[in-house]
XYZ file of C-alpha atoms in Angstrom:
692
model
C -57.176 -14.316 13.805
C -53.874 -15.139 12.565
C -52.923 -18.674 11.176
C -50.487 -19.903 10.174
C -49.845 -21.561 6.723
C -48.583 -25.484 6.332
C -45.185 -24.264 3.709
C -45.298 -27.109 2.422
C -48.139 -26.238 0.085
C -48.450 -22.941 -2.149
C -50.736 -20.941 0.326
C -53.260 -20.651 -1.973
C -53.812 -24.445 -2.753
C -57.563 -24.088 -2.341
C -57.470 -21.764 -5.991
C -55.560 -24.099 -7.680
C -55.563 -27.600 -6.237
C -54.654 -29.514 -8.834
C -51.306 -27.817 -8.523
C -48.514 -26.957 -6.420
C -45.314 -24.441 -6.448
C -42.015 -25.518 -6.082
C -40.558 -24.745 -2.400
C -38.648 -21.372 -2.933
C -35.264 -20.910 -1.023
C -36.310 -17.678 0.747
C -38.974 -20.599 3.589
C -35.839 -21.402 5.987
C -35.813 -17.512 6.422
C -40.117 -16.790 6.137
C -43.286 -17.761 7.612
C -46.654 -16.927 5.676
C -49.935 -16.015 8.305
C -53.367 -14.506 7.207
C -54.295 -11.823 8.668
C -57.346 -11.474 7.438
C -59.624 -12.790 3.839
C -57.002 -13.402 0.462
C -54.185 -11.687 2.790
C -51.736 -12.956 3.455
C -48.795 -11.538 4.652
C -44.090 -13.447 5.117
C -43.105 -11.985 8.317
C -39.118 -12.518 8.789
C -37.698 -14.831 11.212
C -34.888 -12.824 12.413
C -35.891 -9.596 12.668
C -39.394 -10.460 12.732
C -40.175 -8.019 9.714
C -42.880 -8.363 7.242
C -43.384 -8.478 3.809
C -46.741 -8.771 1.319
C -47.190 -11.647 0.047
C -50.382 -12.430 -1.110
C -53.409 -10.011 -1.138
C -56.378 -10.421 -2.866
C -55.864 -12.849 -6.449
C -52.401 -10.536 -6.305
C -48.921 -13.168 -5.725
C -46.324 -10.786 -4.685
C -43.925 -13.810 -5.735
C -40.383 -14.387 -3.827
C -38.721 -12.234 -4.803
C -38.115 -9.554 -2.400
C -38.000 -11.941 0.403
C -35.353 -13.332 -1.212
C -33.138 -9.795 -1.684
C -34.644 -8.363 2.675
C -31.701 -12.339 2.754
C -28.726 -12.094 0.240
C -28.660 -8.431 0.241
C -27.698 -8.357 3.273
C -30.563 -6.459 3.970
C -31.808 -8.569 7.694
C -29.620 -7.556 10.842
C -29.477 -10.813 11.471
C -28.296 -12.753 8.940
C -26.279 -9.433 8.093
C -24.928 -10.143 11.201
C -23.267 -13.698 10.791
C -19.471 -14.139 10.180
C -20.046 -17.230 7.388
C -22.809 -14.176 5.916
C -19.264 -10.972 5.886
C -16.938 -13.217 4.328
C -18.657 -14.909 2.137
C -22.459 -12.488 1.111
C -20.686 -12.039 -2.481
C -20.326 -15.518 -2.702
C -23.844 -17.245 -2.441
C -25.458 -18.629 -5.638
C -28.591 -20.692 -6.707
C -27.809 -23.486 -9.223
C -29.925 -26.481 -10.037
C -26.983 -28.553 -8.098
C -26.484 -28.439 -4.596
C -25.509 -24.806 -3.590
C -24.577 -22.760 -0.138
C -26.699 -20.783 1.279
C -26.361 -18.704 4.604
C -29.154 -19.456 7.568
C -29.747 -17.400 9.856
C -27.949 -19.056 12.617
C -25.064 -18.499 10.291
C -24.348 -22.091 8.990
C -24.300 -23.576 4.773
C -27.133 -24.986 3.955
C -27.863 -26.920 0.242
C -30.198 -24.811 -1.300
C -30.677 -24.619 -5.545
C -32.141 -22.690 -7.546
C -32.993 -22.943 -11.287
C -34.224 -19.571 -13.704
C -37.985 -20.154 -15.608
C -36.424 -21.653 -18.430
C -33.711 -24.363 -16.686
C -30.943 -22.482 -16.842
C -28.280 -22.317 -14.104
C -27.602 -18.821 -13.322
C -25.372 -17.114 -10.466
C -26.486 -13.846 -8.640
C -24.056 -11.173 -8.151
C -23.451 -7.771 -6.695
C -23.753 -4.843 -9.281
C -20.481 -4.099 -9.919
C -19.062 -7.876 -8.020
C -17.575 -8.486 -12.195
C -15.076 -5.073 -12.310
C -14.321 -5.941 -8.458
C -12.497 -9.626 -10.033
C -11.199 -7.737 -13.067
C -8.962 -5.541 -10.145
C -8.200 -8.552 -7.633
C -7.067 -10.772 -10.842
C -4.783 -7.771 -11.739
C -3.467 -7.993 -7.673
C -3.106 -11.717 -8.514
C -0.722 -11.085 -10.769
C 0.979 -8.777 -8.847
C 1.266 -10.728 -5.765
C 3.113 -13.921 -7.108
C 4.921 -13.060 -10.019
C 1.639 -15.047 -13.461
C 2.981 -13.771 -16.868
C -0.689 -11.204 -17.715
C -0.702 -13.224 -20.659
C -2.580 -15.711 -18.340
C -5.863 -14.244 -18.319
C -5.247 -15.824 -22.685
C -4.243 -19.209 -22.042
C -7.530 -22.086 -23.142
C -6.823 -23.264 -18.888
C -7.105 -20.186 -17.014
C -10.237 -19.079 -19.763
C -11.697 -22.676 -18.857
C -11.276 -22.182 -15.111
C -12.505 -18.755 -14.781
C -15.789 -20.024 -17.364
C -16.214 -22.565 -14.764
C -16.149 -20.764 -11.371
C -18.703 -17.998 -12.696
C -19.431 -17.855 -15.819
C -20.769 -14.656 -16.239
C -17.544 -13.299 -15.399
C -16.587 -11.158 -18.498
C -12.874 -12.106 -19.737
C -11.089 -9.724 -20.249
C -7.713 -9.764 -22.331
C -3.593 -8.926 -21.681
C -3.860 -4.956 -22.411
C -7.005 -4.362 -20.199
C -5.056 -6.972 -17.660
C -2.419 -4.379 -18.336
C -3.850 -1.289 -18.326
C -5.486 -2.750 -13.962
C -2.232 -3.023 -13.728
C -0.757 0.710 -14.157
C -3.763 1.656 -12.154
C -2.510 0.007 -8.770
C 0.961 0.780 -9.475
C -0.269 4.540 -9.523
C -2.673 4.257 -7.105
C 0.343 2.615 -4.793
C 3.024 5.007 -6.067
C 0.458 8.552 -4.228
C 0.211 5.853 -0.730
C 3.782 5.588 -0.925
C 4.157 9.142 -2.219
C 2.445 11.324 0.893
C 4.109 8.567 3.314
C 7.479 10.105 2.318
C 6.486 14.033 2.527
C 5.214 13.607 6.147
C 8.745 11.437 6.653
C 10.993 12.518 9.941
C 14.145 12.796 8.579
C 16.305 12.271 5.238
C 16.383 9.398 2.719
C 18.864 6.824 2.059
C 18.949 4.715 -0.607
C 20.408 1.876 -1.534
C 21.537 0.598 -5.441
C 21.162 -2.985 -6.837
C 22.385 -4.099 -10.554
C 19.900 -6.042 -12.149
C 19.719 -7.317 -15.870
C 17.383 -9.430 -17.354
C 18.350 -12.127 -20.732
C 17.798 -9.057 -23.401
C 20.893 -7.780 -22.035
C 18.790 -4.637 -21.196
C 20.547 -3.973 -17.214
C 18.380 -2.131 -15.044
C 18.832 -0.555 -10.694
C 16.291 -1.245 -8.553
C 16.452 1.376 -6.181
C 15.575 1.424 -3.076
C 14.160 3.938 -0.047
C 14.562 3.575 3.421
C 13.125 6.299 6.225
C 11.588 6.476 9.310
C 7.699 6.821 9.115
C 5.979 9.604 11.415
C 5.018 7.137 13.239
C 8.291 5.722 14.209
C 8.742 3.146 12.349
C 11.948 2.145 9.178
C 10.463 2.027 6.048
C 12.413 0.028 3.493
C 10.551 0.628 -0.267
C 11.589 0.748 -3.811
C 11.116 3.347 -5.517
C 12.532 2.626 -8.650
C 13.807 -0.210 -11.561
C 15.656 1.696 -13.940
C 16.347 0.636 -16.964
C 20.125 1.422 -18.092
C 21.741 1.013 -21.667
C 25.164 1.205 -20.426
C 25.566 -0.834 -16.465
C 29.837 -0.217 -16.208
C 29.844 3.637 -16.914
C 30.695 5.914 -14.938
C 27.780 8.436 -14.745
C 25.039 5.222 -15.154
C 24.661 4.726 -11.448
C 24.695 8.742 -11.029
C 21.910 9.096 -13.054
C 19.551 6.713 -11.775
C 20.018 8.283 -8.380
C 19.464 11.523 -9.766
C 16.134 10.366 -11.478
C 14.335 8.686 -8.607
C 14.485 12.214 -6.231
C 13.595 13.627 -9.336
C 10.356 11.300 -9.657
C 10.468 11.192 -5.513
C 10.456 15.184 -4.980
C 12.634 14.641 -2.827
C 16.004 16.356 -4.065
C 16.986 17.880 -0.972
C 16.213 14.900 0.963
C 18.757 12.540 0.465
C 21.229 11.947 2.941
C 23.030 8.791 2.838
C 23.306 6.007 -0.559
C 24.384 2.463 -0.680
C 26.195 -0.129 -2.444
C 26.400 -3.609 -3.628
C 30.289 -4.681 -3.435
C 30.781 -5.100 -6.557
C 28.303 -3.414 -8.436
C 30.567 -0.336 -9.552
C 33.288 1.444 -10.729
C 35.655 4.256 -8.702
C 34.483 6.428 -10.851
C 30.753 5.697 -11.063
C 30.534 5.957 -6.488
C 32.482 9.855 -7.528
C 30.151 10.070 -9.079
C 28.005 8.632 -6.815
C 29.497 11.251 -3.848
C 28.997 14.056 -5.829
C 25.428 13.629 -5.871
C 25.281 13.651 -2.358
C 27.821 17.046 -2.204
C 25.795 18.350 -3.797
C 21.783 17.441 -3.421
C 22.613 17.306 1.188
C 26.350 19.492 1.348
C 25.053 19.972 4.848
C 25.921 16.910 5.860
C 28.766 15.898 5.832
C 29.868 16.406 2.673
C 27.983 14.356 0.852
C 30.130 11.614 2.536
C 28.157 8.881 4.254
C 28.041 6.720 0.921
C 28.613 2.749 1.747
C 30.579 0.734 -0.751
C 29.795 -1.731 0.565
C 26.651 -4.558 2.067
C 26.765 -6.230 4.703
C 24.986 -8.691 2.768
C 27.377 -8.719 0.283
C 30.769 -9.570 2.700
C 28.888 -12.733 4.635
C 27.947 -14.065 0.563
C 31.930 -13.565 -0.160
C 32.620 -15.302 2.805
C 30.577 -18.450 2.836
C 31.627 -18.677 -0.094
C 35.363 -18.826 -0.124
C 35.397 -20.775 2.877
C 33.074 -23.235 1.193
C 35.459 -23.180 -2.002
C 38.178 -23.457 0.094
C 37.150 -27.124 0.565
C 35.927 -28.334 -2.622
C 35.819 -31.253 -3.426
C 35.003 -32.987 -0.154
C 31.478 -31.209 -0.675
C 31.534 -32.878 -3.415
C 32.054 -36.050 -1.717
C 29.755 -34.860 0.866
C 26.364 -34.512 -1.368
C 27.993 -38.091 -3.175
C 26.846 -39.308 -0.236
C 23.767 -37.841 0.008
C 22.855 -38.484 -3.060
C 23.765 -42.492 -2.398
C 21.640 -42.447 1.128
C 19.209 -41.029 -0.707
C 19.118 -43.060 -3.891
C 16.754 -45.832 -2.225
C 14.815 -46.221 0.926
C 17.036 -49.647 1.227
C 20.175 -47.485 1.274
C 18.098 -44.510 3.967
C 17.356 -47.725 6.241
C 20.837 -49.251 6.237
C 22.028 -45.718 6.596
C 19.297 -45.242 10.145
C 20.634 -48.716 11.473
C 23.984 -47.951 10.776
C 22.933 -44.980 13.106
C 21.382 -47.417 15.512
C 24.196 -49.543 15.757
C 27.022 -46.477 16.516
C 24.207 -45.277 19.073
C 25.171 -41.362 17.623
C 22.318 -38.715 19.284
C 18.768 -38.687 18.361
C 19.241 -34.754 17.939
C 20.856 -35.046 14.676
C 19.310 -33.635 11.936
C 18.275 -35.779 9.291
C 20.219 -35.251 5.949
C 19.095 -32.740 2.859
C 20.561 -32.627 -0.151
C 21.596 -29.107 -0.835
C 20.298 -26.127 -2.858
C 23.725 -24.788 -5.030
C 22.343 -21.402 -4.770
C 21.843 -21.221 -1.097
C 24.417 -21.230 0.866
C 22.654 -21.400 4.069
C 21.580 -25.254 1.975
C 25.491 -26.533 1.841
C 26.266 -25.326 5.623
C 22.949 -27.649 6.317
C 24.552 -30.395 4.778
C 27.225 -30.578 5.876
C 27.149 -29.402 8.790
C 25.003 -33.143 9.961
C 27.413 -34.722 7.916
C 30.226 -34.088 9.737
C 27.922 -34.641 12.941
C 26.930 -38.634 11.395
C 30.472 -38.921 9.843
C 30.781 -42.390 11.331
C 28.261 -43.226 9.592
C 29.241 -42.041 5.780
C 33.259 -43.714 6.892
C 31.659 -46.884 7.501
C 29.888 -46.681 4.495
C 31.971 -47.833 2.143
C 33.300 -51.332 3.267
C 29.909 -51.904 4.024
C 27.765 -53.914 1.838
C 26.936 -52.058 -0.694
C 30.435 -52.497 -2.974
C 28.902 -48.934 -5.058
C 29.814 -46.697 -2.616
C 32.602 -44.752 -2.885
C 33.073 -41.386 -1.711
C 36.452 -42.103 0.505
C 36.041 -38.983 2.853
C 39.252 -39.004 4.821
C 39.558 -37.424 8.495
C 42.347 -34.514 7.035
C 38.929 -34.424 5.130
C 36.260 -34.035 7.621
C 38.649 -32.137 9.730
C 39.060 -29.573 7.681
C 34.746 -29.840 6.929
C 35.030 -29.286 10.338
C 36.572 -26.212 10.779
C 34.484 -24.251 7.410
C 31.308 -25.589 9.857
C 32.542 -23.587 12.755
C 32.936 -19.505 10.306
C 29.740 -21.026 8.219
C 28.080 -21.712 11.123
C 29.309 -18.006 12.624
C 28.400 -15.563 8.901
C 24.692 -17.496 9.008
C 23.922 -16.213 12.585
C 24.975 -13.014 11.670
C 22.387 -13.579 8.639
C 19.982 -13.596 11.067
C 19.660 -9.841 11.072
C 18.457 -9.561 8.262
C 15.918 -12.967 7.866
C 14.422 -12.330 11.403
C 12.130 -9.869 10.995
C 8.809 -10.427 11.496
C 5.624 -8.286 9.559
C 7.199 -4.767 8.293
C 9.469 -4.801 10.636
C 13.472 -4.071 10.064
C 16.841 -4.306 10.909
C 17.517 -0.406 12.033
C 21.728 0.641 11.301
C 22.866 0.250 15.188
C 22.035 -3.616 15.857
C 24.639 -4.739 11.915
C 27.911 -3.566 14.894
C 27.661 -5.917 17.348
C 27.336 -8.809 15.134
C 30.800 -7.277 13.255
C 32.688 -7.336 16.376
C 30.971 -11.102 16.676
C 33.283 -11.705 12.998
C 36.060 -10.265 13.778
C 36.742 -11.944 16.993
C 36.673 -14.941 14.756
C 38.586 -13.856 12.303
C 41.048 -12.367 15.008
C 41.653 -15.648 17.122
C 42.151 -18.407 14.216
C 45.715 -16.502 12.480
C 46.466 -17.347 16.792
C 46.395 -21.185 16.266
C 49.415 -22.700 14.206
C 47.423 -25.221 11.754
C 47.536 -25.078 8.446
C 45.047 -25.574 7.181
C 43.196 -22.720 9.121
C 46.072 -20.379 9.041
C 45.856 -20.342 4.944
C 41.478 -20.546 4.830
C 41.816 -17.803 7.689
C 44.379 -14.770 5.349
C 41.714 -15.246 3.000
C 38.643 -14.469 4.908
C 39.884 -11.706 6.953
C 41.531 -9.611 3.917
C 38.302 -10.191 2.077
C 36.142 -8.867 5.888
C 38.842 -6.482 6.813
C 38.232 -4.088 3.191
C 34.152 -4.171 4.490
C 35.142 -3.262 7.516
C 37.471 -0.347 6.970
C 34.684 0.948 4.804
C 32.071 1.312 7.047
C 33.085 0.232 11.285
C 32.894 4.191 11.641
C 29.174 3.744 10.441
C 28.701 1.416 11.896
C 29.551 3.175 15.648
C 28.214 6.376 15.622
C 24.845 4.151 14.286
C 25.108 1.697 18.003
C 26.262 4.862 19.578
C 23.124 6.242 18.964
C 21.307 2.955 21.035
C 20.589 4.211 25.274
C 21.352 0.323 25.785
C 25.749 1.291 24.813
C 26.602 4.862 23.380
C 30.050 5.605 23.375
C 30.630 2.040 26.264
C 30.408 -0.539 24.055
C 32.349 1.406 20.853
C 35.218 2.299 23.986
C 35.566 -1.355 24.987
C 35.647 -2.982 22.140
C 38.143 -0.937 20.364
C 40.449 -0.819 22.721
C 40.336 -4.291 22.396
C 40.596 -4.488 19.362
C 43.772 -1.452 19.089
C 45.379 -1.782 21.727
C 47.338 0.851 21.947
C 45.804 3.408 18.906
C 41.896 2.280 20.835
C 42.331 6.046 21.522
C 42.124 7.769 17.729
C 40.222 5.162 16.767
C 37.754 6.313 19.764
C 37.743 10.056 18.930
C 37.476 9.288 15.309
C 34.382 7.854 15.919
C 33.520 10.546 19.201
C 34.940 13.519 16.931
C 33.108 12.116 14.231
C 29.005 12.368 15.887
C 30.134 15.738 17.111
C 30.751 17.394 14.025
C 27.443 15.932 13.239
C 26.186 16.828 15.777
C 27.044 20.638 15.098
C 25.030 20.164 11.309
C 22.134 19.245 13.293
C 22.271 22.621 15.404
C 23.273 24.155 12.388
C 20.705 23.480 10.711
C 17.966 24.394 13.463
C 19.138 27.645 13.591
C 18.375 31.398 12.416
C 20.030 32.125 9.371
C 20.215 35.556 11.245
C 21.838 34.182 14.329
C 24.512 32.566 12.482
C 26.057 35.382 10.717
C 25.290 37.061 14.208
C 28.213 34.295 15.710
C 30.774 34.445 13.773
C 32.959 36.458 11.432
C 32.735 37.689 8.102
C 31.567 34.468 5.759
C 35.815 34.024 3.852
C 33.643 33.820 0.803
C 32.323 37.605 0.480
C 31.314 38.403 -3.012
C 32.893 40.336 -5.522
C 32.614 43.880 -6.444
C 30.895 43.208 -9.950
C 28.760 40.270 -8.156
C 25.773 43.112 -9.446
C 22.774 40.138 -9.182
C 20.754 39.908 -5.694
C 19.556 36.501 -6.163
C 23.407 35.502 -7.048
C 24.325 36.848 -3.223
C 22.169 35.792 -1.196
C 23.189 32.536 -3.153
C 26.849 33.538 -2.598
C 26.644 34.593 1.729
C 24.719 30.321 1.796
C 27.247 28.808 0.059
C 30.107 30.027 2.071
C 28.306 29.315 5.265
C 29.098 25.628 5.327
C 32.827 26.619 4.899
C 31.847 28.338 8.104
C 30.189 26.162 10.615
C 33.153 23.622 9.088
C 36.017 25.480 10.455
C 34.566 26.220 13.288
C 35.750 23.999 16.581
C 32.329 22.338 18.478
C 33.831 24.329 21.945
C 33.383 27.229 19.711
C 29.700 28.578 19.362
C 27.409 25.676 18.632
C 26.733 23.359 21.697
C 26.379 19.844 21.889
C 24.966 20.467 24.563
C 21.758 17.791 24.145
C 24.640 15.027 21.938
C 26.348 15.327 25.674
C 23.594 14.630 28.338
C 22.867 12.086 26.092
C 26.416 9.907 26.284
C 26.961 11.696 29.633
C 23.246 9.595 30.948
C 23.167 5.850 32.254
C 22.810 3.626 29.436
C 19.723 1.599 29.330
C 19.759 -2.020 30.595
C 20.637 -4.193 28.029
C 17.210 -6.271 26.685
C 16.308 -7.896 23.705
C 13.598 -6.553 20.856
C 14.772 -3.215 22.541
C 11.815 -0.330 19.559
C 15.289 1.907 19.599
C 13.424 3.610 16.799
C 10.592 4.409 20.033
C 12.575 4.470 22.312
C 14.543 8.712 20.490
C 10.179 9.128 19.552
C 9.321 9.583 23.156
C 12.692 11.101 24.335
C 12.032 14.067 21.686
C 11.090 16.154 23.534
C 14.132 16.284 25.308
C 16.177 16.036 22.696
C 14.266 17.604 20.272
C 17.165 18.170 17.511
C 19.492 14.983 19.291
C 16.437 12.923 18.485
C 16.374 14.722 14.304
C 20.297 12.854 13.939
C 19.144 9.047 15.397
C 16.300 9.448 13.351
C 18.745 9.578 10.386
C 22.257 8.039 11.365
C 19.798 4.039 13.174
C 17.524 4.487 9.636
C 21.190 4.275 7.534
C 20.993 0.527 5.400
C 24.394 -1.492 5.871
C 23.099 -4.442 3.453
C 21.316 -3.848 0.006
C 19.647 -7.287 -0.042
C 17.300 -8.864 2.895
C 15.558 -11.615 3.559
C 16.138 -14.804 2.167
C 18.482 -13.318 -1.257
C 20.986 -13.159 1.959
C 22.614 -16.628 0.985
C 22.322 -16.557 -2.880
C 25.354 -17.852 -3.834
C 25.351 -15.976 -7.274
C 28.293 -13.291 -7.358
C 26.831 -11.395 -10.436
C 23.650 -9.602 -11.581
C 20.810 -10.699 -10.454
C 18.907 -12.107 -13.281
C 14.844 -11.572 -14.773
C 13.159 -14.224 -15.853
C 12.014 -15.132 -18.904
C 8.812 -13.609 -18.937
C 9.474 -10.150 -17.666
C 12.924 -10.040 -19.811
C 10.288 -9.498 -22.655
C 8.237 -6.582 -21.581
C 8.647 -3.185 -22.002
C 10.707 -1.125 -19.308
C 7.176 1.255 -17.721
C 5.632 -2.482 -17.589
C 8.835 -4.376 -15.853
C 8.348 -1.035 -13.045
C 5.231 -0.913 -12.895
C 5.214 -4.780 -12.038
C 8.232 -4.310 -9.792
C 7.505 -1.641 -7.545
C 3.949 -2.240 -7.157
C 4.972 -6.434 -5.493
C 6.885 -4.347 -2.981
C 3.738 -2.035 -1.979
C 1.029 -4.543 -2.098
C 3.739 -6.413 0.170
C 4.463 -3.775 2.259
C 1.054 -2.552 2.721
C -0.537 -6.201 3.578
C 2.057 -6.311 6.488
C 3.148 -9.786 4.383
C 7.015 -9.470 3.612
C 7.492 -13.378 3.083
C 10.399 -12.949 0.592
C 12.649 -10.322 -0.219
C 12.968 -11.111 -3.658
C 9.928 -7.992 -4.993
C 9.406 -10.834 -8.668
C 11.129 -13.504 -9.481
C 14.238 -13.906 -10.330
C 17.317 -16.609 -11.838
C 20.866 -16.592 -10.518
C 23.265 -17.167 -13.046
C 23.182 -16.617 -16.545
C 19.911 -18.439 -17.325
C 16.156 -16.802 -16.471
C 14.096 -20.211 -15.636
C 10.527 -18.569 -15.755
C 8.084 -20.816 -13.819
C 5.830 -22.406 -16.068
C 1.232 -20.959 -15.236
């Protein structure tokens, strides 16, 4: 008969009555049973599997029982939620440690090695995994690589995991490069299967050592019909003001990513290049992708930069008032007594409780200055009473006229801030497509046009400055924005027609015709790309650039024939030969209801069989980047080039590129786009490093 043994004693206590074994943690998970003379087995309480424990004079010990629980061999332990998350973190030590019971709860158990030294139990290869995660942490959170050699960090790691083999800076840098090359290969594979063409944005950066960089970002639609934005290169350049610096960076990036034949468009920061540099980039577009609008899809202005300039021009116009408001906020926040007095004034004046609390602004973020100014305007009565209150130290003296001017500026800033939301409110990996910007730009246009009709001198003067900056952007980008919104089935050409009639009046037909012809021209070029070469030759006449008599090389003949086709096709009227049935049918069909959160790429995915050629055009047009800046960087006040922090300024170019690119790729792959800035920067002249 099987008889359970009391776990408080050793199973062979009769043989050695003078000794009492220490109870092991395994007996929380096992029950011993005597199955015969001098034959004791241990049965797992979870899976009921039986193990040898005592056989005759031989005792098997508990190591194999520990492994059964510790390594998750027992399915009852392995399947508990806590064990799934913390299996590699279970330790045994002389101090109480966390262990996992069969019900998934943490219990306090301890284990001491025979020599009395506390040890950590870990899986094979765990140190290598920790080293990889350490490098990943450094990449993700902008920690300096040399932190691994700092005494505080090393002491912390030794306390946390004594058996961890602390590494060197060189080893961490190697791990960073491993991450970079691994993630780069993933991105390269994704780009091989992109649905359409590749668009680039260029942004100039600098370091505190005078080295300049070009941040090259790629925009494309993947095979799942999702718009992706990925950092491709962070290229060091010798002379950023030269005419060829940016064009060379574009050429290098295209070569690195094997995308020479896929380039569609390039978008620039409004102040990042001179006209000669712009023309050199335009030449690259013409060479790399002459089949699409002769490479003319070059955006010389940036949506976010336009908003920043408008906001800063507005704030600069009332610079003195802004400083007075800052003084008032500083006074209120300087002591608890002042805050209570200000709150008392608000109650006496019966100001609405819904007014936001006033806070200091961050000089590097124009949206925070807008929030401060807006709250101050709502509390203007309370601020006006401060200089007549008990404390004679307060001297702000903001006049009624200044308050009115601040209120006017807040109206403008509200419009600009609302327009910036499209770049900051996108969740996860969802990036705004080009069609989404047309309405935002139109709203700014109408605000400025309506203000121009006012007779107030302050409004008139400020509005003239803002109009000049906005029209620079509008004239450069309105055609691209109009074509993009036409690819939105909720609007098609209707939105363009309606608003151009309001904006241009009697001349609206010319502007509408320009958009329509541009769209049809683009459609023809996509139709031509989808046709076999023999069909094009049969439908047309002789090319306008025939072979010369002394062109004897077959290869040169083929190149010349093919080169003439582009010119020939561009001379064919839209109505002739290469019809645009798909585009015409699309435009003639009714528009969809105007709904929020509309997935325009998802709609084209569902219509790809009906519009096989037009859907390719839509993919490319909708992926054109309208802005070079996204996320919270939209609100940066720095008009100068963005700057690397002090630590990264001292690293080699290849290491900096690895850190910059790898961080973006890791964040994007994790679906965690917490910040558009791929690493720490300092806006302005001085770099500020956040020390560990």
